[in-house]
PDB file of C-alpha atoms in Angstrom:
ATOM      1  CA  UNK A 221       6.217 -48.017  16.566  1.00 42.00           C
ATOM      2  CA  UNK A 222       8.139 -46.488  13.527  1.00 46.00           C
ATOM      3  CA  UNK A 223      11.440 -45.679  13.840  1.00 48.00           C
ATOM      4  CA  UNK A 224      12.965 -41.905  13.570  1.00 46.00           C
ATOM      5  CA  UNK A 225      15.855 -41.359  11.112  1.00 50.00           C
ATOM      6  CA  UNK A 226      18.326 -38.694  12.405  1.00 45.00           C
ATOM      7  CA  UNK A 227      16.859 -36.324  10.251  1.00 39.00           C
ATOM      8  CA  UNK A 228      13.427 -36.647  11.669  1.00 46.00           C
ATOM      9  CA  UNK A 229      14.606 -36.261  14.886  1.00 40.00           C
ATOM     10  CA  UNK A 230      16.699 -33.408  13.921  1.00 43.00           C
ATOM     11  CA  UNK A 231      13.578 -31.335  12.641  1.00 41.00           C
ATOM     12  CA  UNK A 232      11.718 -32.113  15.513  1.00 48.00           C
ATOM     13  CA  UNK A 233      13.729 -30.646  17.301  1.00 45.00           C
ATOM     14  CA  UNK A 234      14.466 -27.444  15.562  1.00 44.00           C
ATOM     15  CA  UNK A 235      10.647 -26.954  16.105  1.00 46.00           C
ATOM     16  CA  UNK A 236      11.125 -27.023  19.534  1.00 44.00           C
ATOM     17  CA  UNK A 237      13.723 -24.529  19.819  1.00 44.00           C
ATOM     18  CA  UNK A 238      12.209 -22.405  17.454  1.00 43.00           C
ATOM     19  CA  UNK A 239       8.962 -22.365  19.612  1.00 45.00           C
ATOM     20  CA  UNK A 240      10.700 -21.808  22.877  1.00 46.00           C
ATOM     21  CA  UNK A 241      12.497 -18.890  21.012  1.00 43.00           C
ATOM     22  CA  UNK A 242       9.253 -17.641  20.233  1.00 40.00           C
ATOM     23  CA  UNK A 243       7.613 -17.822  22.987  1.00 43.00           C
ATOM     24  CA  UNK A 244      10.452 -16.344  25.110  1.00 45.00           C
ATOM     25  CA  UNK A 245      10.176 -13.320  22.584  1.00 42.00           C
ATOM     26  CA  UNK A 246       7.020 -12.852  23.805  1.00 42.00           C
ATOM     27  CA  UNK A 247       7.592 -13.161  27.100  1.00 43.00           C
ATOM     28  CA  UNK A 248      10.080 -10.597  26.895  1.00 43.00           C
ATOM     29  CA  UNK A 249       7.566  -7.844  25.211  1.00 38.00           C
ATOM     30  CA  UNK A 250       5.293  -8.451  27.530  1.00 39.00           C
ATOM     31  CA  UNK A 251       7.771  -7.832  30.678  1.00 39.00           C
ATOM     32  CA  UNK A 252       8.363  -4.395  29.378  1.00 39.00           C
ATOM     33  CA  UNK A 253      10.846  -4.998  27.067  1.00 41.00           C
ATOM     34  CA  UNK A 254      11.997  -3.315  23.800  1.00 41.00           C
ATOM     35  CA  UNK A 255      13.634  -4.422  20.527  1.00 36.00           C
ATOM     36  CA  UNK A 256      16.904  -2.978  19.645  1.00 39.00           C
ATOM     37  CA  UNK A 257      19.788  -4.353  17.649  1.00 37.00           C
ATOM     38  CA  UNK A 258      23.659  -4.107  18.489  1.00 37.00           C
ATOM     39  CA  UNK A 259      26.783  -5.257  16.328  1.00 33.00           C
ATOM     40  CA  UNK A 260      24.644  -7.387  14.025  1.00 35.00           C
ATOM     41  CA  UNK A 261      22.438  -9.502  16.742  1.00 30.00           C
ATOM     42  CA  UNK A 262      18.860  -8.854  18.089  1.00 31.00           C
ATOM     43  CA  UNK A 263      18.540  -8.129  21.517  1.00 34.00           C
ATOM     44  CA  UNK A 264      15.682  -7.206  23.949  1.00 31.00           C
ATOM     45  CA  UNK A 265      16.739  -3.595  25.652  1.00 38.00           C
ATOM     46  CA  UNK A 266      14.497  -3.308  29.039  1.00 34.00           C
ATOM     47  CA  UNK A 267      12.220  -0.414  29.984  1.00 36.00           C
ATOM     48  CA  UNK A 268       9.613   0.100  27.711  1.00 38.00           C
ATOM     49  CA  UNK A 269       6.467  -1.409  28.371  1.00 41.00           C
ATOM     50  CA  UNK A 270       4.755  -1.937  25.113  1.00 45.00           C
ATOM     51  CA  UNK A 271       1.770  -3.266  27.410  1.00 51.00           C
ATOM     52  CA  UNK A 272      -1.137  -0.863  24.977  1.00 46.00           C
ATOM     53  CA  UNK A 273      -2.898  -0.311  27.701  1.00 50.00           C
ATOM     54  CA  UNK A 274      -0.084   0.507  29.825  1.00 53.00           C
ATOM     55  CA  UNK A 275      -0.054   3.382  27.510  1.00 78.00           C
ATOM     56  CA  UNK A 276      -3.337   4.731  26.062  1.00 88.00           C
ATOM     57  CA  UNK A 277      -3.814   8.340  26.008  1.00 91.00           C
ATOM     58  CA  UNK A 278      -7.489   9.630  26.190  1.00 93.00           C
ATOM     59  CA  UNK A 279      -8.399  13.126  25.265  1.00 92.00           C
ATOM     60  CA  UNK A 280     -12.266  14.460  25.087  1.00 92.00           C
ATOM     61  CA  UNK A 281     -12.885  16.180  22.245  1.00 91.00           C
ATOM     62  CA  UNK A 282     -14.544  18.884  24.152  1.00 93.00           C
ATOM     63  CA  UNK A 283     -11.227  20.040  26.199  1.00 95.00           C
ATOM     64  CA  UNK A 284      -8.814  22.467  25.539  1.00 93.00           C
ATOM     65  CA  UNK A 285      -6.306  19.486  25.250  1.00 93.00           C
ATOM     66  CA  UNK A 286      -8.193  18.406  21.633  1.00 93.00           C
ATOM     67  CA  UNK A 287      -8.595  21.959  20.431  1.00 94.00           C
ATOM     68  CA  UNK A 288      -4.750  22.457  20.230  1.00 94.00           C
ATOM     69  CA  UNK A 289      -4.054  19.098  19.122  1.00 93.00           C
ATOM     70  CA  UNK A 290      -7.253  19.749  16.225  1.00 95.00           C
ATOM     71  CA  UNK A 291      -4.988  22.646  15.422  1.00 95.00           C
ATOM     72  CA  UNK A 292      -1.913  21.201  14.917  1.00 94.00           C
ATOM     73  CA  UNK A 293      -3.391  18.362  12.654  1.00 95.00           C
ATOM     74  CA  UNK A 294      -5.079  21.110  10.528  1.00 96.00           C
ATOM     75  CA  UNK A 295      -1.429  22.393  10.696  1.00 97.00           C
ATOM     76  CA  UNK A 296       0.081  18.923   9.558  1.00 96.00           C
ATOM     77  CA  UNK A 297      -2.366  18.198   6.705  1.00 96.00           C
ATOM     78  CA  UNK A 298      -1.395  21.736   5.305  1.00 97.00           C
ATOM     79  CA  UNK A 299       1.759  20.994   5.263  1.00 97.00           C
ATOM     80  CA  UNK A 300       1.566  17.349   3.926  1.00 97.00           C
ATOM     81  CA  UNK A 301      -1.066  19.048   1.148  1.00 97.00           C
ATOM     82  CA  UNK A 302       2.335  21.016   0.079  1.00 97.00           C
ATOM     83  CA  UNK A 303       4.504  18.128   0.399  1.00 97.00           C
ATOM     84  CA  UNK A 304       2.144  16.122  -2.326  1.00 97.00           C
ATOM     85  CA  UNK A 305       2.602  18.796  -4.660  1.00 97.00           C
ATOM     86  CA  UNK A 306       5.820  17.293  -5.089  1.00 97.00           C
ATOM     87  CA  UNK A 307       7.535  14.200  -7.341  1.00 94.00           C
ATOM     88  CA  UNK A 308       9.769  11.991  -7.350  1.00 91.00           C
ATOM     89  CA  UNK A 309      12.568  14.003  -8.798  1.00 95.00           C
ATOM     90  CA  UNK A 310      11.765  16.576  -5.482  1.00 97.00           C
ATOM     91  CA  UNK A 311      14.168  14.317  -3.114  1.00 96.00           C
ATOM     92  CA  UNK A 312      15.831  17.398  -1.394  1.00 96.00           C
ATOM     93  CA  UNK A 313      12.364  19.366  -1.113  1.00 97.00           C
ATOM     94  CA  UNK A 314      10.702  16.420   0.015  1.00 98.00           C
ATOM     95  CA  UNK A 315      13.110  16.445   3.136  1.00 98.00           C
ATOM     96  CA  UNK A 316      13.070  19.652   3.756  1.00 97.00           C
ATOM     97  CA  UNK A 317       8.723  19.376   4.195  1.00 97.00           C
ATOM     98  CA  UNK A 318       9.218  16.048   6.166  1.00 98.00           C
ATOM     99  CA  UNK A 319      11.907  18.022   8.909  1.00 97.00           C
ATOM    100  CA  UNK A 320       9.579  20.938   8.947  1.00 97.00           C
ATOM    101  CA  UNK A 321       6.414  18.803   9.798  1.00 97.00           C
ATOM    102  CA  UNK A 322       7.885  16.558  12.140  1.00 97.00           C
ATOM    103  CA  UNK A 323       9.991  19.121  13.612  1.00 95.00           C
ATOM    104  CA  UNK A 324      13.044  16.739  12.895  1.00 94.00           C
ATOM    105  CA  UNK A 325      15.747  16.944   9.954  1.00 94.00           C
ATOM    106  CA  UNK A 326      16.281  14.421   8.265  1.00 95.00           C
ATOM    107  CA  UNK A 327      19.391  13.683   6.500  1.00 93.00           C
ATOM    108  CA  UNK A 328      19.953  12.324   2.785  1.00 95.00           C
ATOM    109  CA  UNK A 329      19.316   8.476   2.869  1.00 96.00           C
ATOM    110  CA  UNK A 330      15.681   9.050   3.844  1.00 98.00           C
ATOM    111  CA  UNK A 331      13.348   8.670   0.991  1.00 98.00           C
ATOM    112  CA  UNK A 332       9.502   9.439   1.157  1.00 98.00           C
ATOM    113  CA  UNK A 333       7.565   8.857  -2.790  1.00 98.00           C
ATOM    114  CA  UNK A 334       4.456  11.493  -2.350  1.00 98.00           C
ATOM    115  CA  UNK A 335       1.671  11.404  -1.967  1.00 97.00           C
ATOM    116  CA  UNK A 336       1.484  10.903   1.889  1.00 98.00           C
ATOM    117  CA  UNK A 337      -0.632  11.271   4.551  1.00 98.00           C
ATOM    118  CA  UNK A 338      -0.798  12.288   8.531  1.00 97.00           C
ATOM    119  CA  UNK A 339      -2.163  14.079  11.049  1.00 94.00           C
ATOM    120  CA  UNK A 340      -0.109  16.149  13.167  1.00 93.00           C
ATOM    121  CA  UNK A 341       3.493  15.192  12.087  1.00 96.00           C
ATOM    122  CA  UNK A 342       5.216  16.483  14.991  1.00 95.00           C
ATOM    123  CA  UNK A 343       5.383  12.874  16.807  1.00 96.00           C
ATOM    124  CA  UNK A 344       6.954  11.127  13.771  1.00 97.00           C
ATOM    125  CA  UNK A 345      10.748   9.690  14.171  1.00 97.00           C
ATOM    126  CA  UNK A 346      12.578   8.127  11.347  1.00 97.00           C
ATOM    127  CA  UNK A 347      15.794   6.624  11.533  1.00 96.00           C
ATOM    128  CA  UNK A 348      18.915   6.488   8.922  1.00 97.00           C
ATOM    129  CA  UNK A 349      17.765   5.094   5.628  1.00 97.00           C
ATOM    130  CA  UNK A 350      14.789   4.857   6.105  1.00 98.00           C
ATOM    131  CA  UNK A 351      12.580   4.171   2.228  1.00 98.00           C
ATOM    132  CA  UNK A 352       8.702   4.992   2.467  1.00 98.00           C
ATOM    133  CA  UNK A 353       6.797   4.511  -0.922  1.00 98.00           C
ATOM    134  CA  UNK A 354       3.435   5.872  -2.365  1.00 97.00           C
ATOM    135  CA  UNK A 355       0.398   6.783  -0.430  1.00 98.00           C
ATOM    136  CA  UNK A 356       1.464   5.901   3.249  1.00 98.00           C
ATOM    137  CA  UNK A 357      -0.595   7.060   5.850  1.00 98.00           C
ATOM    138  CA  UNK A 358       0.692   7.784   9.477  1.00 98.00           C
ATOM    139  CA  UNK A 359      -1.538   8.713  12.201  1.00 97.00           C
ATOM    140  CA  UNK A 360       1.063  10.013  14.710  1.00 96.00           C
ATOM    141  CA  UNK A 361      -0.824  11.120  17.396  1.00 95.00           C
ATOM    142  CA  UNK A 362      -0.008   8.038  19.714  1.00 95.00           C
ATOM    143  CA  UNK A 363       3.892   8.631  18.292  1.00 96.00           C
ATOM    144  CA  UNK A 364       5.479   6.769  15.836  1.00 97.00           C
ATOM    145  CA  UNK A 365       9.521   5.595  15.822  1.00 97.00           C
ATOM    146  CA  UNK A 366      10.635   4.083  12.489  1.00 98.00           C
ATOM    147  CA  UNK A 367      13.807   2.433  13.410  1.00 97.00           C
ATOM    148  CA  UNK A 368      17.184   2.376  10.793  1.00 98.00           C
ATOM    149  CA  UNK A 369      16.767   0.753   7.204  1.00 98.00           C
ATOM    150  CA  UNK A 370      12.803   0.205   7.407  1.00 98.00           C
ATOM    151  CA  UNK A 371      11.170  -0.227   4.283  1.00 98.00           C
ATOM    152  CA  UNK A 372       7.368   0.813   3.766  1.00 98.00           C
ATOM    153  CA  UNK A 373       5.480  -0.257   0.740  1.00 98.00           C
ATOM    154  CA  UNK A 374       2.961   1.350  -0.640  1.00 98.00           C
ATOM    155  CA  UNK A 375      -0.914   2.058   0.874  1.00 98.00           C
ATOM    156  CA  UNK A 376       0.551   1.061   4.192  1.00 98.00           C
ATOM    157  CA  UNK A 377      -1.177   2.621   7.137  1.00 98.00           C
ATOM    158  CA  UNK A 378       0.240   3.275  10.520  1.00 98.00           C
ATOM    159  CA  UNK A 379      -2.684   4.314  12.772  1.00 98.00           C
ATOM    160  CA  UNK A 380      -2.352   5.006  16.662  1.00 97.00           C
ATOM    161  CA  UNK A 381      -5.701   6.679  17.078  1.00 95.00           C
ATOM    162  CA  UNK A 382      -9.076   5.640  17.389  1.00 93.00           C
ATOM    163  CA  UNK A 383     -12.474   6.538  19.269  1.00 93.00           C
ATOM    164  CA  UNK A 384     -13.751   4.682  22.477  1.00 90.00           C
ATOM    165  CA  UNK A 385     -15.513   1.657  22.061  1.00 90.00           C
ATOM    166  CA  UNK A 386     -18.155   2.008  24.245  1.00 92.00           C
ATOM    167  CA  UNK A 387     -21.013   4.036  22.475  1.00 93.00           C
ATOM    168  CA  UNK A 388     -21.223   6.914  24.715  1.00 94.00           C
ATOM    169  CA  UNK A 389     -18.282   7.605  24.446  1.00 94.00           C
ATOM    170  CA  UNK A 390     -17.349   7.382  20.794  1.00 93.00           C
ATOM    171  CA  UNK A 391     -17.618  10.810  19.696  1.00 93.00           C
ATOM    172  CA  UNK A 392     -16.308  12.027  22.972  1.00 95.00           C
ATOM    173  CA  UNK A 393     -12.986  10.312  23.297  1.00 93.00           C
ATOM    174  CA  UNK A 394     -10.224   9.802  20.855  1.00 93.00           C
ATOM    175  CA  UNK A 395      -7.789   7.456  22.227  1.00 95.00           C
ATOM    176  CA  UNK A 396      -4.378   7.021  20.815  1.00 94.00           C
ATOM    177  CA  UNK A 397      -1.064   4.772  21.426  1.00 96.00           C
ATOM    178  CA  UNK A 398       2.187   4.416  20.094  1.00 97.00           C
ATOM    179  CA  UNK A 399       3.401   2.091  17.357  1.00 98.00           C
ATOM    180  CA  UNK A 400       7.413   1.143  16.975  1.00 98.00           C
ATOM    181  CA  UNK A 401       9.446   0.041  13.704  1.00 98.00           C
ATOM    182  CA  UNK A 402      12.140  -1.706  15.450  1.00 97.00           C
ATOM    183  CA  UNK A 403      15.584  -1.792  12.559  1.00 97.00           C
ATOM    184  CA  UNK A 404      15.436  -3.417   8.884  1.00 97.00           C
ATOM    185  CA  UNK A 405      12.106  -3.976   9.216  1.00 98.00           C
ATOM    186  CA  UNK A 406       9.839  -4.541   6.042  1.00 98.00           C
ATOM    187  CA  UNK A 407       6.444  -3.832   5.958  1.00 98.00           C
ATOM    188  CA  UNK A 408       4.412  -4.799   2.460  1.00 98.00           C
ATOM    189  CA  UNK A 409       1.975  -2.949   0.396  1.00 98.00           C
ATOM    190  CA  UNK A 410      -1.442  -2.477   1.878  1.00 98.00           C
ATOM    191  CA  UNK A 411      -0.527  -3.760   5.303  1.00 98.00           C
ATOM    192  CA  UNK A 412      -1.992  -1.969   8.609  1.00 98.00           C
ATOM    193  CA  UNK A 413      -0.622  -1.100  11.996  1.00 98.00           C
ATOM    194  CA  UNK A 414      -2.729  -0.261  14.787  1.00 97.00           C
ATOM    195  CA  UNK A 415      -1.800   1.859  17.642  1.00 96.00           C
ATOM    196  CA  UNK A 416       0.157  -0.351  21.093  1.00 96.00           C
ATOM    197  CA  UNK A 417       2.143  -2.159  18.249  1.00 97.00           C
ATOM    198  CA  UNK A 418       6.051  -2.944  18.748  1.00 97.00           C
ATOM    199  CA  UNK A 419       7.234  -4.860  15.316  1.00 98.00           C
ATOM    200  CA  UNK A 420      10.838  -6.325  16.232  1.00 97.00           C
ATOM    201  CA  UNK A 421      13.853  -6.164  14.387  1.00 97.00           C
ATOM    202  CA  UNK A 422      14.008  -7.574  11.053  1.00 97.00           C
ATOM    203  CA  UNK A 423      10.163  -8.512  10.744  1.00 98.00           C
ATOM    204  CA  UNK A 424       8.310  -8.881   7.733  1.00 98.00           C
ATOM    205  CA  UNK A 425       4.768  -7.938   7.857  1.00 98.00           C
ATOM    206  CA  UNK A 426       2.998  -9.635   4.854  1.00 98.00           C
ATOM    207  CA  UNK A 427       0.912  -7.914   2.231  1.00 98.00           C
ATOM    208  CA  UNK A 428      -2.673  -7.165   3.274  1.00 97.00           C
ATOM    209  CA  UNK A 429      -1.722  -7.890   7.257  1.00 98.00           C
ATOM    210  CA  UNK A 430      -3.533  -6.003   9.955  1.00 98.00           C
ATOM    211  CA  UNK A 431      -1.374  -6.155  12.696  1.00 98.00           C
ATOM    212  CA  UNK A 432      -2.774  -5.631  16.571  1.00 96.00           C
ATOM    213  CA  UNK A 433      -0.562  -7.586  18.457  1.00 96.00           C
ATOM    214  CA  UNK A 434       3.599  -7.242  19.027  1.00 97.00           C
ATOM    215  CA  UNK A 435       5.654  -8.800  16.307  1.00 97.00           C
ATOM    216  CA  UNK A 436       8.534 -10.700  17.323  1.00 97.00           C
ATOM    217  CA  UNK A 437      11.942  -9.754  15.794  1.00 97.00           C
ATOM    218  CA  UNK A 438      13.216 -11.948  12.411  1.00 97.00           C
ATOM    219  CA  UNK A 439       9.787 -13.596  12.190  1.00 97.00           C
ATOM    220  CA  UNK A 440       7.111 -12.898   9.399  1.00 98.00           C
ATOM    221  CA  UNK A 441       3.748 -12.223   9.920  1.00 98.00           C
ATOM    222  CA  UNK A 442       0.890 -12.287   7.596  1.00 97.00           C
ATOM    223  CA  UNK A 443      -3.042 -12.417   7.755  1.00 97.00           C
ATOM    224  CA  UNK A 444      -6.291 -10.480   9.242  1.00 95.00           C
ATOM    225  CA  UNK A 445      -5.052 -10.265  12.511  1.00 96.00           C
ATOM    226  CA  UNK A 446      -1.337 -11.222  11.042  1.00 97.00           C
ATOM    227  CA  UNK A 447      -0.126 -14.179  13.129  1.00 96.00           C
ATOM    228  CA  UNK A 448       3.337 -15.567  12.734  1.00 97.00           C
ATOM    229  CA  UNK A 449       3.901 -17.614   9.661  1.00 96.00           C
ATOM    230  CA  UNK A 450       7.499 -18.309  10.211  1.00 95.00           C
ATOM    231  CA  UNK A 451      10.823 -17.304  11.636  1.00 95.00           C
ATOM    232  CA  UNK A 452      13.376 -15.890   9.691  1.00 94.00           C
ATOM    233  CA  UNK A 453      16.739 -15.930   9.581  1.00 87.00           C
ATOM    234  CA  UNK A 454      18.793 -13.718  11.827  1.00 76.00           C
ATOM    235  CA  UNK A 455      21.277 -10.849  10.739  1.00 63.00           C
ATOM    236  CA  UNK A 456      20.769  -8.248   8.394  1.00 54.00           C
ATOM    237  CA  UNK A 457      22.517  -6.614   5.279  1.00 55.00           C
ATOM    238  CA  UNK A 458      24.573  -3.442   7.167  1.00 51.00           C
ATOM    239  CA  UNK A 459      25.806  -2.627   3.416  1.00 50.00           C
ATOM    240  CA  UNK A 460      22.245  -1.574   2.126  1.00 49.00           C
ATOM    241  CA  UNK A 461      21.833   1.616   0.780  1.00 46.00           C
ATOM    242  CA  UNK A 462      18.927   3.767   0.111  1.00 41.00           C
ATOM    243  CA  UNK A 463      18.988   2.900  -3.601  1.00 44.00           C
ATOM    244  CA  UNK A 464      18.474  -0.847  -2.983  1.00 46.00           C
ATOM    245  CA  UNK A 465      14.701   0.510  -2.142  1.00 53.00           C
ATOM    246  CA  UNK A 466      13.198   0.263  -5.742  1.00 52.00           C
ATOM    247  CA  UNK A 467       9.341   1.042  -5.407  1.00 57.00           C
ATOM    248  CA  UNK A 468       8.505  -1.985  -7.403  1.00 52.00           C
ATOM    249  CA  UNK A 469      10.139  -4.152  -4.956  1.00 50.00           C
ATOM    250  CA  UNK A 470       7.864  -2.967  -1.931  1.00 63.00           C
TER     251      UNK A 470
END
């Protein structure tokens, strides 16, 4: 039998308790809990079930329900339409549309590079500091929270609606659920985020990714679905500012 240096045994067990953290991370999300940070550490804040089917919302398209809801996206996309009239140089205006169509101001260190799309609007939440880049889409109808100093590169797409699987009812239902950005979260160009997602604080979802599962906070995630690649170091930079958010860094 070969013998282990100290090293050796060292790594091995690093894995281990790097697993176990893992797995008790998902554990947690799946008891109901929710991501929030405190005072520089990650910690899991109970009573939210991010169970997705704990919290699908099904509306026929035939009810009264969908007709107002058909009007308010008609309502958001105007409004969006107007916002993509505007450039980079438009920071102030560009709030101004973004608190009118989600119904929320927003204050200075939020950033948004047009063009952008949505639906409705009115169920989008950013935090402080919050940088999204070119040609974003957010399908909001599920709700969408963006938690504190999230970055969003470009083509991302948050989506939290969708039709029924079962052919019958595919043209009859739309079905939506909620996504969460927990805090100083990073999410790469071209990635996707389907509705009954919770990312955890200080993710990184890779390039490309199509995430339908919960991310665990400080891990990164990559691939079609993403899967954990790694865990990442815990903490975060509380000195960021908005300016740190070059678009050729996302």
């Amino acid at each position: 039998m070969a013998t282990w240096s100290l090293v050796q045994v060292a790594l091995s067990l690093q894995r281990l308790l790097d697993r176990r953290n893992f797995c008790e991370n998902r554990a947690g999300m799946a008891a109901g809990a929710r991501y929030a940070s405190g005072n520089g550490r990650t910690a899991i804040e109970p009573g939210m079930n991010t169970d997705p089917s704990r919290h699908t919302k099904r509306v026929a398209t035939s009810s009264s329900e969908w007709a107002a809801e058909a009007d308010d996206i008609r309502r958001g996309m105007r409004l969006a339409a107007e916002l993509n009239k505007l450039g980079i140089d438009d920071g102030r205006l560009i709030r101004e549309l973004f608190g009118e169509l989600t119904g929320q101001p927003v204050d200075e260190s939020f950033t948004l590079l047009p063009p952008f799309y949505t639906t409705s609007g009115r169920r989008i939440r950013v935090g402080h500091k919050v940088f999204i880049n070119q040609c974003c889409t957010i399908y909001d109808l599920g709700g969408v929270e963006i938690g504190d100093l999230v970055m969003i590169g470009p083509n991302v797409n948050l989506i939290t609606t969708g039709h029924a699987m079962a052919p019958s009812e595919r043209r009859k239902i739309i079905e939506s659920r909620p996504i969460v950005i927990g805090r100083n979260v990073w999410i790469a160009t071209g990635a996707t985020i389907l509705g009954g997602v919770t990312v955890g604080d200080n993710a990184v979802v890779g390039a490309g990714a199509v995430v339908t599962h919960d991310v665990p906070p400080n891990t990164f995630v990559a691939g079609v679905p993403a899967r954990v690649v790694r865990q990442l170091e815990a903490g975060e930079d509380r000195d960021v500012s908005s300016a740190a958010c070059a678009p050729a860094a996302l």
